[in-house]
Amino acid sequence: MGKIDIRQGDSLKLLKDIASGSVDLVIADPPYNLGKEYGEGKDTFTHEEYIQFSQQWLSECKRILKNTGSLYVFAGFRYISYIYELLEQQYEMKFVNWICWHYTQGIGKTRGFSPRHDDILLFAKTDKYKFNIDNIRVPQKYYRSANNMRGANPGDVWEISHIHYCQQNRQQHPTQKPEAIVERMILASTDTDDLVVDPFCGSGTTARVCQQTERNCIGMEINPEYINMINDRLASPFLGFDSIDERMYRVPNDLNDIATRRQYIANHIEWFLHNHPDKVQPFINEVRKKYNTPQQSSLFDN
């Protein structure tokens, strides 16, 4: 497991304690300035205050990143364009992706279209940034000898459900992010034992994913009640991450050769479900259904 260091306090001050060029990845989910209640946190800035606040923490994030490091920023629709401009123009970081997180349920509206996505910016400090494509591939639709059966690039639209209020892992936090989203970020942009910083730790999703993927993490949170919640979450048993890209269940068509199918199934579980042990049996059930395999028949042995 990774070494997790949760620090209580204002991230604008705590970031200054981190050495320059020492961090591999920053994942930031700052307040969106939408008036949400975070206890100790303030989410009612004026426009000028919010821009100044963003400049302060973004500047520190660039400073602490290694030249191979990256920054993911969750940004609300009101300010994402300003964040983008700050990163590209003022801080001269390298734009990599504008990611759309598409979820199945959102705010209902009768005038205008109901929101069904959040935006995530991916910037790198330099063009030497890490990106481990093999760690984040999704299963192919078809088995073809010419295909890379390690999987396809997941793309920049991520269809992953919210953590609903009835879900077992739901924390008492208004903007909890699914572990599958952070899992993809961490696997793509870091290696084992790398250091990840989360300046707005909130419900502790980044810390939990780092803990289970053997990354080190410094999480910062101003609210002492959230600190206690994060520590409880980190101490809880791990049964699998709380969310998954539904494509991870995808069973390729045309796996008709039995020996090839058995080898692929074993690989699939290791490649795509490594952090999701609770999802292995549903995948096996999909294989049996697609290839009409009796329950008593082994999918692995000759």
mmCIF file of C-alpha atoms in Angstrom, residues 10-12 28-38 40-45 49-51 53-54 57 73-80 83 173-175 177 198-202 220-222 226:
data_model
loop_
_atom_site.group_PDB
_atom_site.id
_atom_site.type_symbol
_atom_site.label_atom_id
_atom_site.label_comp_id
_atom_site.label_asym_id
_atom_site.label_seq_id
_atom_site.Cartn_x
_atom_site.Cartn_y
_atom_site.Cartn_z
ATOM 1 C CA ASP A 10 -5.493 25.747 4.190
ATOM 2 C CA SER A 11 -3.962 24.298 1.039
ATOM 3 C CA LEU A 12 -2.686 27.735 -0.015
ATOM 4 C CA ALA A 28 -7.323 19.020 -7.765
ATOM 5 C CA ASP A 29 -11.056 19.273 -7.164
ATOM 6 C CA PRO A 30 -11.365 22.865 -5.929
ATOM 7 C CA PRO A 31 -14.615 24.575 -4.960
ATOM 8 C CA TYR A 32 -16.584 25.516 -8.090
ATOM 9 C CA ASN A 33 -17.825 28.789 -6.532
ATOM 10 C CA LEU A 34 -21.426 27.621 -6.686
ATOM 11 C CA GLY A 35 -22.328 28.354 -3.067
ATOM 12 C CA LYS A 36 -22.007 24.775 -1.782
ATOM 13 C CA GLU A 37 -21.541 24.209 1.937
ATOM 14 C CA TYR A 38 -18.166 22.658 2.851
ATOM 15 C CA GLU A 40 -14.839 25.228 6.939
ATOM 16 C CA GLY A 41 -14.524 25.943 3.237
ATOM 17 C CA LYS A 42 -15.634 29.067 1.394
ATOM 18 C CA ASP A 43 -17.534 28.681 -1.882
ATOM 19 C CA THR A 44 -18.936 32.194 -2.235
ATOM 20 C CA PHE A 45 -16.092 34.160 -3.801
ATOM 21 C CA GLU A 49 -11.535 36.629 -5.534
ATOM 22 C CA TYR A 50 -12.024 33.295 -7.256
ATOM 23 C CA ILE A 51 -9.550 34.121 -10.018
ATOM 24 C CA PHE A 53 -7.600 32.093 -5.377
ATOM 25 C CA SER A 54 -7.114 29.969 -8.521
ATOM 26 C CA TRP A 57 -3.023 27.384 -5.850
ATOM 27 C CA VAL A 73 -8.304 19.836 -12.480
ATOM 28 C CA PHE A 74 -12.029 19.306 -11.981
ATOM 29 C CA ALA A 75 -13.567 22.619 -12.999
ATOM 30 C CA GLY A 76 -17.128 23.870 -12.948
ATOM 31 C CA PHE A 77 -18.677 25.308 -16.088
ATOM 32 C CA ARG A 78 -18.506 28.893 -14.798
ATOM 33 C CA TYR A 79 -14.738 28.969 -14.456
ATOM 34 C CA ILE A 80 -13.207 26.220 -16.548
ATOM 35 C CA ILE A 83 -8.643 27.951 -15.403
ATOM 36 C CA HIS A 173 -19.527 15.232 1.401
ATOM 37 C CA PRO A 174 -21.411 17.209 -1.269
ATOM 38 C CA THR A 175 -19.043 16.596 -4.188
ATOM 39 C CA LYS A 177 -15.931 11.823 -6.911
ATOM 40 C CA ASP A 198 -4.516 16.464 -3.618
ATOM 41 C CA PRO A 199 -4.870 20.073 -2.381
ATOM 42 C CA PHE A 200 -8.641 19.734 -1.798
ATOM 43 C CA CYS A 201 -8.929 16.245 -0.362
ATOM 44 C CA GLY A 202 -12.637 16.455 0.494
ATOM 45 C CA MET A 220 -4.871 18.537 2.257
ATOM 46 C CA GLU A 221 -8.218 19.356 3.821
ATOM 47 C CA ILE A 222 -9.309 22.376 5.862
ATOM 48 C CA TYR A 226 -13.653 15.653 6.721
#
